[in-house]
mmCIF file of C-alpha atoms in Angstrom:
data_model
loop_
_atom_site.group_PDB
_atom_site.id
_atom_site.type_symbol
_atom_site.label_atom_id
_atom_site.label_comp_id
_atom_site.label_asym_id
_atom_site.label_seq_id
_atom_site.Cartn_x
_atom_site.Cartn_y
_atom_site.Cartn_z
ATOM 1 C CA MET A 17 -10.227 2.353 -13.065
ATOM 2 C CA THR A 18 -8.110 2.926 -9.646
ATOM 3 C CA ARG A 19 -8.611 -0.570 -7.519
ATOM 4 C CA LEU A 20 -8.550 -0.396 -3.782
ATOM 5 C CA SER A 21 -6.107 -2.602 -1.781
ATOM 6 C CA VAL A 22 -7.349 -2.794 1.463
ATOM 7 C CA ASN A 23 -4.388 -3.399 4.124
ATOM 8 C CA ILE A 24 -5.636 -5.553 6.597
ATOM 9 C CA ASN A 25 -2.315 -4.721 9.324
ATOM 10 C CA LYS A 26 -4.962 -3.123 12.305
ATOM 11 C CA ILE A 27 -6.760 -6.540 11.925
ATOM 12 C CA ALA A 28 -4.249 -8.436 12.936
ATOM 13 C CA THR A 29 -2.993 -5.525 15.925
ATOM 14 C CA LEU A 30 -6.263 -6.277 17.370
ATOM 15 C CA ARG A 31 -6.019 -9.980 17.498
ATOM 16 C CA ASN A 32 -2.621 -9.757 18.405
ATOM 17 C CA ALA A 33 -3.730 -8.106 21.432
ATOM 18 C CA ARG A 34 -5.714 -10.626 23.194
ATOM 19 C CA GLY A 35 -4.073 -13.589 21.395
ATOM 20 C CA GLY A 36 -6.152 -16.291 19.918
ATOM 21 C CA ASN A 37 -8.009 -16.093 16.711
ATOM 22 C CA ILE A 38 -10.467 -12.986 17.142
ATOM 23 C CA PRO A 39 -10.847 -11.443 14.893
ATOM 24 C CA ASP A 40 -9.954 -14.213 12.364
ATOM 25 C CA LEU A 41 -7.609 -12.152 9.637
ATOM 26 C CA LEU A 42 -8.333 -15.136 6.898
ATOM 27 C CA GLN A 43 -11.816 -14.123 7.035
ATOM 28 C CA VAL A 44 -11.546 -10.509 6.953
ATOM 29 C CA ALA A 45 -9.277 -10.798 4.176
ATOM 30 C CA ARG A 46 -12.224 -13.207 2.287
ATOM 31 C CA ASP A 47 -14.920 -10.173 3.416
ATOM 32 C CA CYS A 48 -13.000 -7.391 2.106
ATOM 33 C CA GLU A 49 -12.626 -9.212 -1.504
ATOM 34 C CA ARG A 50 -16.400 -10.115 -1.253
ATOM 35 C CA PHE A 51 -17.610 -6.774 -0.023
ATOM 36 C CA GLY A 52 -15.391 -5.640 -3.244
ATOM 37 C CA ALA A 53 -12.122 -4.738 -2.703
ATOM 38 C CA GLU A 54 -9.842 -5.631 -5.585
ATOM 39 C CA GLY A 55 -6.795 -6.409 -3.229
ATOM 40 C CA ILE A 56 -5.390 -7.298 -0.045
ATOM 41 C CA THR A 57 -2.094 -5.352 1.309
ATOM 42 C CA VAL A 58 -0.013 -6.787 4.610
ATOM 43 C CA HIS A 59 3.052 -5.084 5.826
ATOM 44 C CA PRO A 60 5.330 -7.420 7.748
ATOM 45 C CA ARG A 61 7.744 -6.036 10.007
ATOM 46 C CA PRO A 62 10.521 -7.759 11.649
ATOM 47 C CA ASP A 63 8.963 -7.649 15.037
ATOM 48 C CA GLU A 64 5.831 -9.363 13.994
ATOM 49 C CA ARG A 65 3.712 -6.607 15.925
ATOM 50 C CA HIS A 66 0.546 -6.983 13.680
ATOM 51 C CA ILE A 67 0.949 -9.380 10.485
ATOM 52 C CA ARG A 68 2.943 -12.202 11.141
ATOM 53 C CA TYR A 69 4.978 -13.865 8.385
ATOM 54 C CA ARG A 70 2.761 -16.875 9.161
ATOM 55 C CA ASP A 71 -0.358 -14.863 8.178
ATOM 56 C CA VAL A 72 1.430 -14.247 4.697
ATOM 57 C CA TYR A 73 1.628 -17.985 3.950
ATOM 58 C CA ASP A 74 -1.635 -18.665 5.299
ATOM 59 C CA LEU A 75 -3.246 -15.266 3.071
ATOM 60 C CA LYS A 76 -1.892 -16.612 -0.156
ATOM 61 C CA GLY A 77 -4.249 -19.646 -0.233
ATOM 62 C CA VAL A 78 -7.326 -17.524 0.382
ATOM 63 C CA ILE A 79 -6.512 -13.711 -1.599
ATOM 64 C CA THR A 80 -8.537 -14.552 -5.071
ATOM 65 C CA THR A 81 -7.799 -11.011 -5.677
ATOM 66 C CA GLU A 82 -4.112 -8.930 -5.816
ATOM 67 C CA PHE A 83 -1.884 -9.620 -2.921
ATOM 68 C CA ASN A 84 0.441 -6.601 -2.317
ATOM 69 C CA ILE A 85 3.293 -7.502 0.214
ATOM 70 C CA GLU A 86 5.173 -4.477 1.317
ATOM 71 C CA GLY A 87 8.081 -3.697 3.357
ATOM 72 C CA ASN A 88 11.662 -3.049 3.886
ATOM 73 C CA PRO A 89 13.355 -5.608 1.832
ATOM 74 C CA THR A 90 15.413 -7.236 4.177
ATOM 75 C CA PRO A 91 17.021 -11.047 3.478
ATOM 76 C CA ALA A 92 14.266 -12.339 5.109
ATOM 77 C CA LEU A 93 11.356 -10.072 3.750
ATOM 78 C CA MET A 94 12.747 -10.944 0.573
ATOM 79 C CA LYS A 95 12.436 -14.862 1.182
ATOM 80 C CA LEU A 96 9.246 -14.743 2.255
ATOM 81 C CA ILE A 97 8.241 -12.907 -1.023
ATOM 82 C CA ASP A 98 9.747 -15.582 -2.869
ATOM 83 C CA GLU A 99 7.957 -18.226 -1.061
ATOM 84 C CA VAL A 100 4.790 -16.717 -1.685
ATOM 85 C CA ARG A 101 4.814 -14.985 -4.974
ATOM 86 C CA PRO A 102 2.113 -12.165 -4.569
ATOM 87 C CA THR A 103 1.028 -9.986 -7.168
ATOM 88 C CA GLN A 104 2.948 -7.094 -6.291
ATOM 89 C CA ALA A 105 5.978 -6.089 -3.548
ATOM 90 C CA THR A 106 5.995 -2.659 -2.887
ATOM 91 C CA LEU A 107 9.300 -1.741 -1.290
ATOM 92 C CA VAL A 108 9.420 0.399 1.805
ATOM 93 C CA PRO A 109 12.168 1.863 3.263
ATOM 94 C CA ASP A 110 11.212 1.341 6.958
ATOM 95 C CA ALA A 111 13.692 1.238 9.849
ATOM 96 C CA PRO A 112 12.298 -1.797 12.254
ATOM 97 C CA SER A 113 11.674 1.179 15.053
ATOM 98 C CA VAL A 114 9.261 3.242 12.970
ATOM 99 C CA LEU A 115 5.337 2.859 13.653
ATOM 100 C CA THR A 116 4.464 3.499 10.466
ATOM 101 C CA SER A 117 5.893 4.370 7.248
ATOM 102 C CA ASN A 118 7.145 8.141 6.864
ATOM 103 C CA ALA A 119 8.938 8.341 4.104
ATOM 104 C CA GLY A 120 9.845 7.618 0.652
ATOM 105 C CA TRP A 121 12.554 6.085 -0.935
ATOM 106 C CA ASP A 122 15.969 7.724 -1.378
ATOM 107 C CA ILE A 123 16.586 6.048 -4.850
ATOM 108 C CA VAL A 124 19.216 7.952 -6.188
ATOM 109 C CA SER A 125 21.546 6.845 -3.208
ATOM 110 C CA ASN A 126 20.191 3.134 -3.020
ATOM 111 C CA ARG A 127 20.226 2.856 -7.027
ATOM 112 C CA SER A 128 22.291 -0.326 -7.108
ATOM 113 C CA PHE A 129 20.553 -1.972 -4.136
ATOM 114 C CA LEU A 130 17.160 -1.207 -5.469
ATOM 115 C CA THR A 131 17.822 -1.994 -9.166
ATOM 116 C CA GLU A 132 19.144 -5.734 -7.697
ATOM 117 C CA ILE A 133 15.926 -6.090 -5.797
ATOM 118 C CA ILE A 134 13.550 -4.961 -8.492
ATOM 119 C CA ALA A 135 15.368 -7.367 -11.231
ATOM 120 C CA GLN A 136 14.872 -10.211 -8.680
ATOM 121 C CA LEU A 137 11.433 -9.490 -8.247
ATOM 122 C CA LYS A 138 10.618 -9.180 -12.020
ATOM 123 C CA ALA A 139 12.567 -12.692 -12.110
ATOM 124 C CA TRP A 140 10.109 -13.954 -9.863
ATOM 125 C CA GLY A 141 7.263 -12.552 -11.893
ATOM 126 C CA ILE A 142 6.415 -10.192 -9.293
ATOM 127 C CA ARG A 143 5.302 -6.427 -9.718
ATOM 128 C CA PRO A 144 7.384 -4.133 -8.201
ATOM 129 C CA SER A 145 6.445 -0.839 -7.182
ATOM 130 C CA ILE A 146 8.619 1.696 -4.874
ATOM 131 C CA PHE A 147 7.386 3.871 -1.743
ATOM 132 C CA ILE A 148 8.298 7.101 -3.158
ATOM 133 C CA GLY A 149 7.778 10.981 -2.050
ATOM 134 C CA THR A 150 6.883 13.727 -5.003
ATOM 135 C CA ASP A 151 10.741 14.635 -6.157
ATOM 136 C CA LEU A 152 11.057 14.897 -9.614
ATOM 137 C CA ARG A 153 14.730 13.807 -9.501
ATOM 138 C CA GLN A 154 13.868 10.576 -7.139
ATOM 139 C CA ILE A 155 11.282 9.672 -9.368
ATOM 140 C CA GLU A 156 13.405 9.576 -12.587
ATOM 141 C CA ALA A 157 15.652 7.619 -10.481
ATOM 142 C CA ALA A 158 12.444 5.149 -10.008
ATOM 143 C CA ALA A 159 12.478 4.555 -13.522
ATOM 144 C CA SER A 160 15.875 4.165 -13.961
ATOM 145 C CA VAL A 161 15.934 1.285 -11.372
ATOM 146 C CA GLY A 162 13.389 -0.891 -14.029
ATOM 147 C CA THR A 163 10.396 -0.516 -11.177
ATOM 148 C CA THR A 164 6.642 -0.742 -12.902
ATOM 149 C CA ARG A 165 5.069 1.359 -10.486
ATOM 150 C CA ILE A 166 5.972 3.610 -7.841
ATOM 151 C CA GLU A 167 3.495 4.345 -4.656
ATOM 152 C CA LEU A 168 3.302 7.944 -3.910
ATOM 153 C CA TYR A 169 3.073 8.869 -0.475
ATOM 154 C CA THR A 170 0.254 10.681 0.688
ATOM 155 C CA GLU A 171 0.671 11.962 4.108
ATOM 156 C CA PRO A 172 1.935 15.129 3.242
ATOM 157 C CA PHE A 173 -1.267 15.692 0.867
ATOM 158 C CA ALA A 174 -3.578 14.360 3.636
ATOM 159 C CA SER A 175 -1.933 17.319 5.945
ATOM 160 C CA GLY A 176 -2.666 20.068 3.520
ATOM 161 C CA TYR A 177 -6.145 18.931 3.087
ATOM 162 C CA HIS A 178 -6.713 18.753 6.660
ATOM 163 C CA ALA A 179 -5.130 22.572 6.825
ATOM 164 C CA GLY A 180 -8.031 23.490 4.308
ATOM 165 C CA LYS A 181 -5.199 23.784 1.346
ATOM 166 C CA PRO A 182 -6.455 20.859 -0.633
ATOM 167 C CA HIS A 183 -5.476 22.461 -4.181
ATOM 168 C CA GLU A 184 -1.874 23.739 -2.613
ATOM 169 C CA ALA A 185 -1.612 20.389 -1.038
ATOM 170 C CA VAL A 186 -2.365 18.034 -3.996
ATOM 171 C CA ALA A 187 -0.342 20.087 -6.768
ATOM 172 C CA PRO A 188 3.254 18.354 -6.374
ATOM 173 C CA PHE A 189 1.300 14.502 -6.662
ATOM 174 C CA VAL A 190 -0.030 16.132 -9.998
ATOM 175 C CA THR A 191 2.913 17.227 -11.083
ATOM 176 C CA ALA A 192 4.911 14.155 -9.659
ATOM 177 C CA ALA A 193 1.998 12.198 -11.278
ATOM 178 C CA GLU A 194 2.648 13.246 -14.361
ATOM 179 C CA HIS A 195 5.927 13.114 -14.528
ATOM 180 C CA ALA A 196 6.328 9.661 -13.519
ATOM 181 C CA LEU A 197 3.396 8.727 -16.215
ATOM 182 C CA SER A 198 5.341 10.591 -18.777
ATOM 183 C CA LEU A 199 8.278 8.203 -18.266
ATOM 184 C CA GLY A 200 6.194 5.139 -18.327
ATOM 185 C CA LEU A 201 5.656 4.342 -14.813
ATOM 186 C CA GLU A 202 2.100 3.541 -13.230
ATOM 187 C CA LEU A 203 0.762 5.042 -10.205
ATOM 188 C CA ASN A 204 -0.149 3.581 -7.130
ATOM 189 C CA ALA A 205 -0.722 5.776 -3.635
ATOM 190 C CA GLY A 206 -1.428 5.073 -0.104
ATOM 191 C CA HIS A 207 -0.388 6.764 3.164
ATOM 192 C CA ASP A 208 -3.814 8.835 5.594
ATOM 193 C CA LEU A 209 -5.920 8.252 2.590
ATOM 194 C CA ASN A 210 -9.512 8.615 3.705
ATOM 195 C CA LEU A 211 -13.225 9.507 3.050
ATOM 196 C CA GLU A 212 -12.650 12.734 3.674
ATOM 197 C CA ASN A 213 -9.706 13.184 1.111
ATOM 198 C CA LEU A 214 -10.064 10.204 -0.948
ATOM 199 C CA ALA A 215 -12.285 11.320 -3.667
ATOM 200 C CA PHE A 216 -10.678 15.035 -4.290
ATOM 201 C CA PHE A 217 -7.035 13.169 -4.250
ATOM 202 C CA SER A 218 -8.376 10.442 -6.995
ATOM 203 C CA ALA A 219 -10.616 13.428 -9.360
ATOM 204 C CA SER A 220 -6.904 14.871 -9.078
ATOM 205 C CA ILE A 221 -5.024 12.124 -10.682
ATOM 206 C CA PRO A 222 -7.700 9.954 -12.394
ATOM 207 C CA GLN A 223 -4.429 8.056 -13.802
ATOM 208 C CA LEU A 224 -3.830 6.380 -10.375
ATOM 209 C CA SER A 225 -3.946 2.230 -10.712
ATOM 210 C CA GLU A 226 -4.410 1.689 -7.079
ATOM 211 C CA VAL A 227 -4.645 2.505 -3.584
ATOM 212 C CA SER A 228 -4.128 1.177 -0.328
ATOM 213 C CA ILE A 229 -5.562 1.834 2.616
ATOM 214 C CA GLY A 230 -5.852 0.161 6.442
ATOM 215 C CA HIS A 231 -5.890 2.249 9.194
ATOM 216 C CA ALA A 232 -8.269 4.974 8.340
ATOM 217 C CA LEU A 233 -10.703 2.323 6.388
ATOM 218 C CA ILE A 234 -10.214 0.112 9.553
ATOM 219 C CA SER A 235 -11.357 3.019 11.590
ATOM 220 C CA ASP A 236 -14.357 3.987 9.548
ATOM 221 C CA ALA A 237 -15.496 0.397 9.862
ATOM 222 C CA LEU A 238 -16.008 0.654 13.552
ATOM 223 C CA TYR A 239 -18.607 2.873 12.820
ATOM 224 C CA LEU A 240 -20.480 2.350 9.801
ATOM 225 C CA GLY A 241 -19.424 -1.695 9.820
ATOM 226 C CA LEU A 242 -16.729 -3.501 6.783
ATOM 227 C CA GLU A 243 -19.575 -3.918 3.991
ATOM 228 C CA GLU A 244 -20.522 -0.246 3.970
ATOM 229 C CA THR A 245 -17.106 1.350 4.624
ATOM 230 C CA ILE A 246 -15.510 -0.866 1.766
ATOM 231 C CA HIS A 247 -18.617 0.489 -0.637
ATOM 232 C CA ARG A 248 -17.818 4.056 -0.134
ATOM 233 C CA TYR A 249 -13.995 3.837 -0.097
ATOM 234 C CA LEU A 250 -14.843 2.582 -3.738
ATOM 235 C CA ALA A 251 -17.581 5.156 -4.522
ATOM 236 C CA CYS A 252 -14.698 7.789 -3.768
ATOM 237 C CA LEU A 253 -12.844 5.678 -6.765
ATOM 238 C CA LYS A 254 -16.159 6.275 -8.755
ATOM 239 C CA HIS A 255 -16.645 2.502 -9.114
ATOM 240 C CA LYS A 256 -19.689 2.364 -10.375
#
């Protein structure tokens, strides 16, 4: 069954807008788990514009499900990952200036670098995942660098779904998923998944291990409340 990991970056963004500790990031993480989420995701960036490095250390003592730290594996982030030892580290090729993740890795061009990073994560007992598109050659390269999982970058699917072409939009992801599974890789997915498109995506790729959702989920919670929102996302994944 596909796990729901809630990305709480936007909670930190709201807190940071005024300073202080409202909303309380740690309490939101606790509540997400209490309401049924099976993981918490954070993406600390170098400018700490939302999640701060200090938050990551504090969350380690709070989270009782799976903790996923995602980001560009700079020396600073790798030091943080080493000290916190999350369940999973998701490698994302973000430049410091990007507003949000907008592309997967070119693994072919970064094969040596990623092989070294993934070997280190495994030595620390951390499950590695690589943020990636649907190019089959890149998926084959992902298998060659030793990762356990890939996370499919789903913005192209979300855009196509919104344009009224759901089957056309999901087709490359189904092909990519089948190829990844044939290579022994496990599957995560994330970016622009929401209550409108998640059930269709999940039904199309039932082998998904995890989806990571933040912006849409937190936005929905403004109207529905956090508990109801999490329950609706879990229902999209066919949780009982």
